[in-house]
Coordinates of C-alpha atoms and ligand atoms in Angstrom, one line a residue:
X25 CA 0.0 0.0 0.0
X26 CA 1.5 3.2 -0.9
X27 CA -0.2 6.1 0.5
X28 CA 0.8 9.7 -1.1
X29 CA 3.2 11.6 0.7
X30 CA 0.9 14.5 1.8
X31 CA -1.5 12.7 3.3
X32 CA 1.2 10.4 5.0
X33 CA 2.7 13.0 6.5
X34 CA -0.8 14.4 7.7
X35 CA -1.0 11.0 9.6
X36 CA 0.2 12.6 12.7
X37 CA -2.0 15.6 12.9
X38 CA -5.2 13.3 11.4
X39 CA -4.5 11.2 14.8
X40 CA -4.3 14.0 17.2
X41 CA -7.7 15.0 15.5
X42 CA -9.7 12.0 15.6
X43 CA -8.5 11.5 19.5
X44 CA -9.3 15.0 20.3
X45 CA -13.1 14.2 18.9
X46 CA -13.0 10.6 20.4
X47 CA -12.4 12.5 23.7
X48 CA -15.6 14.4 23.5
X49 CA -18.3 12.9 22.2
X50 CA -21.9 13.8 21.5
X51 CA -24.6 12.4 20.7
X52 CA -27.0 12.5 17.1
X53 CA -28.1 16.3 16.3
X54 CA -26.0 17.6 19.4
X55 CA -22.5 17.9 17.6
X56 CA -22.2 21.0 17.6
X57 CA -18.7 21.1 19.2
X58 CA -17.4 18.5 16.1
X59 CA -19.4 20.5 13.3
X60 CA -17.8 23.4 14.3
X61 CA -14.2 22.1 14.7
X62 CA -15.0 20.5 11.0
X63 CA -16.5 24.3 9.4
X64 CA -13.5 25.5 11.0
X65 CA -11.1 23.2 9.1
X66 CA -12.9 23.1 5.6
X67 CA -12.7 26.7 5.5
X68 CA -9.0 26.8 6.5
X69 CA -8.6 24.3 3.5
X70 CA -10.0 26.7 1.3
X71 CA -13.8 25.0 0.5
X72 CA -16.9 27.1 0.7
X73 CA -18.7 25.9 4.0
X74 CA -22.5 25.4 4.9
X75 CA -23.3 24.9 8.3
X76 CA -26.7 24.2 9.6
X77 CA -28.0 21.3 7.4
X78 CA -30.4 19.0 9.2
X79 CA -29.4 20.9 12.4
X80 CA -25.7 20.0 13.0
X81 CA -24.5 18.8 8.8
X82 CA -22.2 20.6 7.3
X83 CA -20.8 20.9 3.8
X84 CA -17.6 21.7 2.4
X85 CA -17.7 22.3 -1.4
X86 CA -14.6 22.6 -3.7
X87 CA -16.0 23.7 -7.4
X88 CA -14.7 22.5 -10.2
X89 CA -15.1 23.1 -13.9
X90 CA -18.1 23.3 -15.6
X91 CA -19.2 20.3 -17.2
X92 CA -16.5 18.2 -15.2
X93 CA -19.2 16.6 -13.1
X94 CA -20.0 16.5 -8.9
X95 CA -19.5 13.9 -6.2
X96 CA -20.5 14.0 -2.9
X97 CA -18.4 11.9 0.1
X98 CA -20.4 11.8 3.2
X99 CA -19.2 11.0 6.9
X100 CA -20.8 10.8 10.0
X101 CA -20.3 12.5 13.1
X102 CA -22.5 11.1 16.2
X103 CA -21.2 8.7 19.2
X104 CA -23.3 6.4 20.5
X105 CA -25.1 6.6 24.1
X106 CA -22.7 3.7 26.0
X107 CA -20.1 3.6 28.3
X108 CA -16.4 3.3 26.9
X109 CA -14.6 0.5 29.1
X110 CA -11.5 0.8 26.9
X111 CA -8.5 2.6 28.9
X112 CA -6.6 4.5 26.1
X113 CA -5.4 8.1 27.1
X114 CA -8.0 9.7 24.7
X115 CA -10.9 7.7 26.4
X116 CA -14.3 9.3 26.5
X117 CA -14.7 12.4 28.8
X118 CA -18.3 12.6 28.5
X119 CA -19.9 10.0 30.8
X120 CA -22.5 7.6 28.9
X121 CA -21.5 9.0 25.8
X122 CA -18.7 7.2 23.6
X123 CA -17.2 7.3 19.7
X124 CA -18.1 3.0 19.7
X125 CA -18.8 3.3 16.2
X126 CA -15.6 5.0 15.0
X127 CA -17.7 8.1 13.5
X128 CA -14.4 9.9 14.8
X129 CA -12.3 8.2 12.3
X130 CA -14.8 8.9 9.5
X131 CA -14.8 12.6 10.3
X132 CA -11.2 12.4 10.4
X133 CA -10.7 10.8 7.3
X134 CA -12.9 12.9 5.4
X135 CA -10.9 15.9 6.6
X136 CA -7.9 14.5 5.8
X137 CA -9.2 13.7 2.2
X138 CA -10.8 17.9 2.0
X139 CA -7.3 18.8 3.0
X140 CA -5.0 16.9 0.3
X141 CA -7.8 18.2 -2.2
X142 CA -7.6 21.1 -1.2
X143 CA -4.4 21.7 -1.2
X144 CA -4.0 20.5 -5.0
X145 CA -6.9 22.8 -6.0
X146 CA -5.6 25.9 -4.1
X147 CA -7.0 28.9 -6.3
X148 CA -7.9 27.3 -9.5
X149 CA -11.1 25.3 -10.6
X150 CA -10.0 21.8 -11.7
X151 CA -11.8 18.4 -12.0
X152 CA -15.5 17.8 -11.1
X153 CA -17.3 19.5 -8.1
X154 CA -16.8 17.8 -4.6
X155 CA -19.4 18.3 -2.1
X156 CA -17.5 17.0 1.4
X157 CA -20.8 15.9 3.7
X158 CA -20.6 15.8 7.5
X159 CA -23.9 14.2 8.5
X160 CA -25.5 14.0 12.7
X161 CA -27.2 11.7 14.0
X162 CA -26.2 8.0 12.0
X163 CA -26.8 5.7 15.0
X164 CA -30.9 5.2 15.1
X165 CA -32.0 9.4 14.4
X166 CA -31.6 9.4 10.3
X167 CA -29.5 12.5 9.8
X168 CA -29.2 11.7 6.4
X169 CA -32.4 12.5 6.1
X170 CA -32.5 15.2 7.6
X171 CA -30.0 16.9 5.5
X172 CA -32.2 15.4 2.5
X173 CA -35.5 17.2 4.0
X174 CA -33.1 20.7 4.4
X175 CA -32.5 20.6 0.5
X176 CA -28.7 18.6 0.7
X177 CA -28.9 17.4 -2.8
X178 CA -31.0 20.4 -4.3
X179 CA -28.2 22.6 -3.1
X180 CA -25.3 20.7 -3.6
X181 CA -26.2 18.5 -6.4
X182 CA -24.4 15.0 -6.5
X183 CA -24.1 12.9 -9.6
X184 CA -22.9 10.2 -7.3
X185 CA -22.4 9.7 -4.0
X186 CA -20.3 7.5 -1.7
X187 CA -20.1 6.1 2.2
X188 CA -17.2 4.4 3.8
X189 CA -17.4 2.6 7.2
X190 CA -14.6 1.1 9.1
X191 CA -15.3 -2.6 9.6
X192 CA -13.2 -4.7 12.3
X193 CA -14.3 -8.0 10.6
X194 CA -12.2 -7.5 8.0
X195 CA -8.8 -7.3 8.2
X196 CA -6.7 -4.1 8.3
X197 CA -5.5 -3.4 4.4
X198 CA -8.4 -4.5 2.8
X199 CA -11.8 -3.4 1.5
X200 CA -15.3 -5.3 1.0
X201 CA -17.9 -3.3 -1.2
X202 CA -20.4 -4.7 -4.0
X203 CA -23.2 -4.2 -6.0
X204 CA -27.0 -4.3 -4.4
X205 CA -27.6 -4.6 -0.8
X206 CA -24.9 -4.1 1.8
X207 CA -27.1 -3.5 4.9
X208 CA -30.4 -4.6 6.0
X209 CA -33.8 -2.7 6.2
X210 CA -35.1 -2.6 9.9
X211 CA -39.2 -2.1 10.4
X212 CA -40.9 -2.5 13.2
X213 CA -44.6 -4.2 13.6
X214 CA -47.2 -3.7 16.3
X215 CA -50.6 -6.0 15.5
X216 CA -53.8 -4.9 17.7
X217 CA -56.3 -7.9 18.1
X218 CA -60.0 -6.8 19.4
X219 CA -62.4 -9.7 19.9
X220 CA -65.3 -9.5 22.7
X221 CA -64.7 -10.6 26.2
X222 CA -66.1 -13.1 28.1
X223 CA -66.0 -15.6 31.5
X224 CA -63.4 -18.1 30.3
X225 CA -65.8 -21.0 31.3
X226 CA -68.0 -19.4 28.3
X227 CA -66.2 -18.8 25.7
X228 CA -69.0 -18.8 23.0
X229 CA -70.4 -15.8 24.5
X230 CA -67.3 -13.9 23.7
X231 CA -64.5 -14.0 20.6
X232 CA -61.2 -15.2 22.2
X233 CA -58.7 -12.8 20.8
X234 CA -55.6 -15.0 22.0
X235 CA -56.2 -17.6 19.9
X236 CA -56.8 -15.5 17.1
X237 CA -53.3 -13.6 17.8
X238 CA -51.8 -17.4 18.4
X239 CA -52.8 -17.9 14.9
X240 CA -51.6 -14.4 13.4
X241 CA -48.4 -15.9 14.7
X242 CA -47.9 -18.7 12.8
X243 CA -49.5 -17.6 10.2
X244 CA -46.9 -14.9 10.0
X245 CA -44.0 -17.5 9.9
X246 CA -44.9 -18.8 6.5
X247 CA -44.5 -15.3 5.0
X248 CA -40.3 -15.8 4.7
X249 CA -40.3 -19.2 4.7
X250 CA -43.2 -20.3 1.9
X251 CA -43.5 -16.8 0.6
X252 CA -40.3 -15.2 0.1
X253 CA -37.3 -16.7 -2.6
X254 CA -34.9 -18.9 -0.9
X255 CA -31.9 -17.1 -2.1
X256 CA -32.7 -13.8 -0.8
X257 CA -32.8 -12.7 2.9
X258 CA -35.7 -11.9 5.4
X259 CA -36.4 -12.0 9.0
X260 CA -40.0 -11.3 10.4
X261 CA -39.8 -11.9 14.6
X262 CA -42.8 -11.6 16.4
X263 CA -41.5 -11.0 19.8
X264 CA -44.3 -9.7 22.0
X265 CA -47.3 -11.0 22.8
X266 CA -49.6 -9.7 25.1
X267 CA -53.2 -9.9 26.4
X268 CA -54.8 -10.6 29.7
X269 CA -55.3 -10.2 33.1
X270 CA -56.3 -13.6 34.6
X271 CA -56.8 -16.9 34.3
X272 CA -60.6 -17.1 34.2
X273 CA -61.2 -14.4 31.8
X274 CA -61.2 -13.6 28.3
X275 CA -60.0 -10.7 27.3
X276 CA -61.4 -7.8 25.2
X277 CA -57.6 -7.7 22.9
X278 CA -54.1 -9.2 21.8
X279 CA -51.4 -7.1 21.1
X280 CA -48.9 -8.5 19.2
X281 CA -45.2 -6.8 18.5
X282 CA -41.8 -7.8 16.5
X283 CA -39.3 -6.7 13.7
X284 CA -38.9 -7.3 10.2
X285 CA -35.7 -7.4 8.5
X286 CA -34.9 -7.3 4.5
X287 CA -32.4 -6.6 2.1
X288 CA -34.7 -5.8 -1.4
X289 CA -36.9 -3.2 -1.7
X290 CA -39.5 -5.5 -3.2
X291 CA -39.3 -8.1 -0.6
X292 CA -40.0 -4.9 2.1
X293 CA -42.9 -3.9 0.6
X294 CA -44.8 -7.5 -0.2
X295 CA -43.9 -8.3 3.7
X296 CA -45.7 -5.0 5.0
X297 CA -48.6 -5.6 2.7
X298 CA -48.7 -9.5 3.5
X299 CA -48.5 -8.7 7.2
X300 CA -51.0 -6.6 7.2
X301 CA -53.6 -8.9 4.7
X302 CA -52.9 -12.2 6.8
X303 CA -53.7 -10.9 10.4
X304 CA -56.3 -8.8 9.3
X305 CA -57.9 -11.5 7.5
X306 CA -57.1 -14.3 9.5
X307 CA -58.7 -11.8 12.5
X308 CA -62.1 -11.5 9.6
X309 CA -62.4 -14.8 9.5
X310 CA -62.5 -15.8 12.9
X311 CA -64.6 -13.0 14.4
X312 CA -62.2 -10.6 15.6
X313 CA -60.6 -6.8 14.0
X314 CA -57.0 -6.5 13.6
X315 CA -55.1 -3.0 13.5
X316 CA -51.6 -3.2 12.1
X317 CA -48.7 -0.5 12.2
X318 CA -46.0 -1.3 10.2
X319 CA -43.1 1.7 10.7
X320 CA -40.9 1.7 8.7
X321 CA -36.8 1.8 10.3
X322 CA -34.1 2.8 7.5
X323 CA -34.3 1.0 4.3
X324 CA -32.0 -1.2 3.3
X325 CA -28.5 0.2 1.9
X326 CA -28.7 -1.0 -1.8
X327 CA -25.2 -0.4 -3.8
X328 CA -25.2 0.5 -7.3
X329 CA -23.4 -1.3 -10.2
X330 CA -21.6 1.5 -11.7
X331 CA -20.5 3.5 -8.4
X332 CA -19.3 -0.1 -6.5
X333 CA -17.4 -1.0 -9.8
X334 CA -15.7 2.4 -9.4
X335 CA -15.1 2.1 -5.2
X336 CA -13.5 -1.2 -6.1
X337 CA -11.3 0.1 -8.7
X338 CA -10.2 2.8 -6.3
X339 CA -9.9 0.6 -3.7
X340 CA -7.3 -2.0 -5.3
X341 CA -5.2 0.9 -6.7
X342 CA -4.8 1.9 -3.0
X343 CA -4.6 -1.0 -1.5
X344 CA -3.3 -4.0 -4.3
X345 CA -5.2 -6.8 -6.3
X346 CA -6.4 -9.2 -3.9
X347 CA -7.4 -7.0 -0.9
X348 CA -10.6 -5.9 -1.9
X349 CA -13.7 -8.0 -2.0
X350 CA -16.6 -7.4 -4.5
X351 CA -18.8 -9.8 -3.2
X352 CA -19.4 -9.6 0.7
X353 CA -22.0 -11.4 3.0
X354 CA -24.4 -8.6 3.5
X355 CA -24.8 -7.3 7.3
X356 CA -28.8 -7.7 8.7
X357 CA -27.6 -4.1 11.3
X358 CA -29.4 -1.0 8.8
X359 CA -27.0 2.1 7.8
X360 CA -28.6 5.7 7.1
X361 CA -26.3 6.4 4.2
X362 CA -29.1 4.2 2.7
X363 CA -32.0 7.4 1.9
X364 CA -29.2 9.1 0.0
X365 CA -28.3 6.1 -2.0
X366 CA -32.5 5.9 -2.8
X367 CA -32.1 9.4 -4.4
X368 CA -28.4 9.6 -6.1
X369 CA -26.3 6.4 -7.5
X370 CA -23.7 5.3 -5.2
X371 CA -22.0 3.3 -3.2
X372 CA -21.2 2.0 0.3
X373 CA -18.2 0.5 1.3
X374 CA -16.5 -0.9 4.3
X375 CA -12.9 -0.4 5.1
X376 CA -11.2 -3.1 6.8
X377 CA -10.1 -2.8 10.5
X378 CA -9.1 -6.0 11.8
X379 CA -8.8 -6.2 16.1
X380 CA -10.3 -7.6 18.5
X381 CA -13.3 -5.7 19.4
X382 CA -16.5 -4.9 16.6
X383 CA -17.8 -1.2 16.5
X384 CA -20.7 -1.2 19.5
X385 CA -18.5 -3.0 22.2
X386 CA -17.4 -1.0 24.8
X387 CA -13.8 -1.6 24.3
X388 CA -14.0 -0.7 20.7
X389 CA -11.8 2.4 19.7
X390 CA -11.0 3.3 15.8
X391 CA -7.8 2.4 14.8
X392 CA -5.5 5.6 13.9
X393 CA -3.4 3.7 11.3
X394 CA -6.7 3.4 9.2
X395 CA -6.7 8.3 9.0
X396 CA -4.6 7.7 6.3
X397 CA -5.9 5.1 4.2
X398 CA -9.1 6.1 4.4
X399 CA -8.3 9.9 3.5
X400 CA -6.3 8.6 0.6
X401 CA -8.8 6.4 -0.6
X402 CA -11.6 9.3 -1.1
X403 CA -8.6 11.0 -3.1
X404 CA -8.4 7.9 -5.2
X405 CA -12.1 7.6 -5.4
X406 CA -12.6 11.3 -6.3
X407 CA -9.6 11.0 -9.4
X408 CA -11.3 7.6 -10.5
X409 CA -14.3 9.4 -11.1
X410 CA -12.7 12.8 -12.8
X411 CA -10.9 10.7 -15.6
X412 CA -14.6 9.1 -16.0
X413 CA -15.9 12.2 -16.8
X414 CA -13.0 12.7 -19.4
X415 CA -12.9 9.9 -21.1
Ligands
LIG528 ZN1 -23.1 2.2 14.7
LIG529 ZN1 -21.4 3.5 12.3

């Protein structure tokens, strides 16, 4: 791996950086400490800065030449509410709040990346457009969308856009990123079961809403397993039931509760309609009404072709034939870079970590040796896509 000498020499100053953010913390749509320290930097690297987008995003923009094309790079900014338990000098100052995701290190690395780019561009317009995007609130709050609802890609149009996440389950040097679905879609179901009470030693003066939920949930088990093509990926969990009081009484409702997990749009939107058609009719049939609110989590983060073809090619000139794989498992945890990549072709990559401990533990901490790479690698990315546009 042979990372350019700018940004290699930047490797000391990206790691005091990241540590300095890793030291304090904060939480989705409070960042105001980070996005300020990142407007500061941007503009010192000479990009035009918005602050304010989806309450804590900011945007660096270097312009290019007209005709030459734009790209946005996005990172995230937001820690997660847990305790660190790791007992590096840079540990956590902020109680209950701790970088166990390695946001730092994407922050980090995208400023490393603004910096080399901007220092190349000093003064002149050259090459496409680069929008750098500093998104709050990854972990659970959609801050990506956020930005989306404030106008991002109205005002700062992308042709394509890209997301890198570190990832400790593959090992340090290498990169995983294909085409179609990376990360899962993550919904949430709540099924309300009225029948008509009754003493439990007379049933037939009443309509017993537990059995009818008992059937709703096994019904609901043959949606992935008869309904759903074996070679793709679902999960629907009903893991709540509940309904009355005592043991001699039939009660007035069920209430059922679970999650439903899927990688294809499609397959998303058949299991919210079939969920909805078998406990309401399976409720019909039987005597009862069923309510069912399906709310929809992120959506699943889908690669496309084109932009994942173009990751990977950066990706092996940084890192060597071999280390990069096109064709990764995909992850069933969701990702919010997912609502940008429904509106402007991109892709989603993870950046291989290696170490003991997976993002979320509480010993977890990014790995500093990773600033560099991943700063050159948006470099890489970015000229990839410039000699696209000229050839
Ligand atoms: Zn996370
Ligand atoms: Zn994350």
């Amino acid at each position: 791996m042979q990372i350019r000498p700018d940004i290699a020499a930047d490797a000391p100053l990206l790691t005091e950086w990241r540590q300095d953010i890793h030291r304090n913390p904060e939480l989705g749509y409070q960042e105001s400490r980070t996005s300020r320290l990142v407007a500061e930097r941007l503009t010192s690297f000479g990009l035009e800065v918005v602050t304010g987008l989806g309450g804590t995003g900011v945007v660096g923009t270097l312009h290019g030449e007209d005709g030459a094309g734009s790209i946005g790079l996005r990172a995230d900014m937001d820690a997660l509410p847990m305790q660190e338990m790791g007992e590096s000098d840079h540990k956590s100052e902020v109680e209950g709040v701790f970088h166990g995701c390695g946001h730092d290190g994407h922050t980090t690395m995208l400023l490393g990346a603004a910096k080399s780019m901007g220092a190349v561009r000093a003064g002149r317009r050259a090459g496409p457009t680069v929008h750098f995007i500093f998104q709050p609130a990854e972990e659970g709050l959609a801050g990506a969308r956020a930005m989306m609802d404030d106008g991002l890609f109205e005002r700062f149009p992308c042709d394509e856009v890209y997301g890198v996440h570190n990832w400790p389950d593959a090992p340090f040097g290498t990169a995983c990123v294909g085409a179609g679905p990376m990360m899962a879609a993550s919904d949430k179901i709540e099924i309300e079961i009225t029948g008509k009470g009754a003493h439990a030693a007379m049933p037939h003066k009443g309509v017993d809403p537990v059995l009818v939920a008992s059937h709703v949930v096994t019904a609901l088990q043959s949606l992935v397993s008869r309904g759903t093509d074996p070679v793709d990926a679902a999960v629907v969990s009903v893991t709540k039931i509940e309904a009355g009081s005592t043991f001699n009484v039939i009660p007035e409702t069920a209430t059922l509760g679970g999650t439903v997990r899927t990688f294809r749009p499609e397959t998303r939107d058949r299991l919210e309609a079939e969920i909805e058609r078998t406990a309401v009719g399976i409720a019909r049939a039987m005597g009862c009404e069923a309510r069912v609110e399906y709310s929809r989590g992120y959506p699943p983060t889908v690669n496309h072709a084109g932009q994942s073809a173009r990751f990977a090619e950066a990706a092996r000139r940084l890192l060597g034939d071999g280390k990069v794989s096109t064709d990764p498992e995909p992850c069933m945890g969701g990702e919010d870079f997912a609502f940008m990549l429904e509106e402007v072709p991109g892709s989603y990559l993870w950046l291989g970590q290696g170490g003991e401990y997976n993002v979320h533990h509480p010993r977890y901490d990014f790995d500093d040796r990773l600033l560099p790479v991943g700063a050159n690698l948006w470099v890489e990315l970015v000229e990839g896509f410039a000699a696209s546009r000229q050839g």
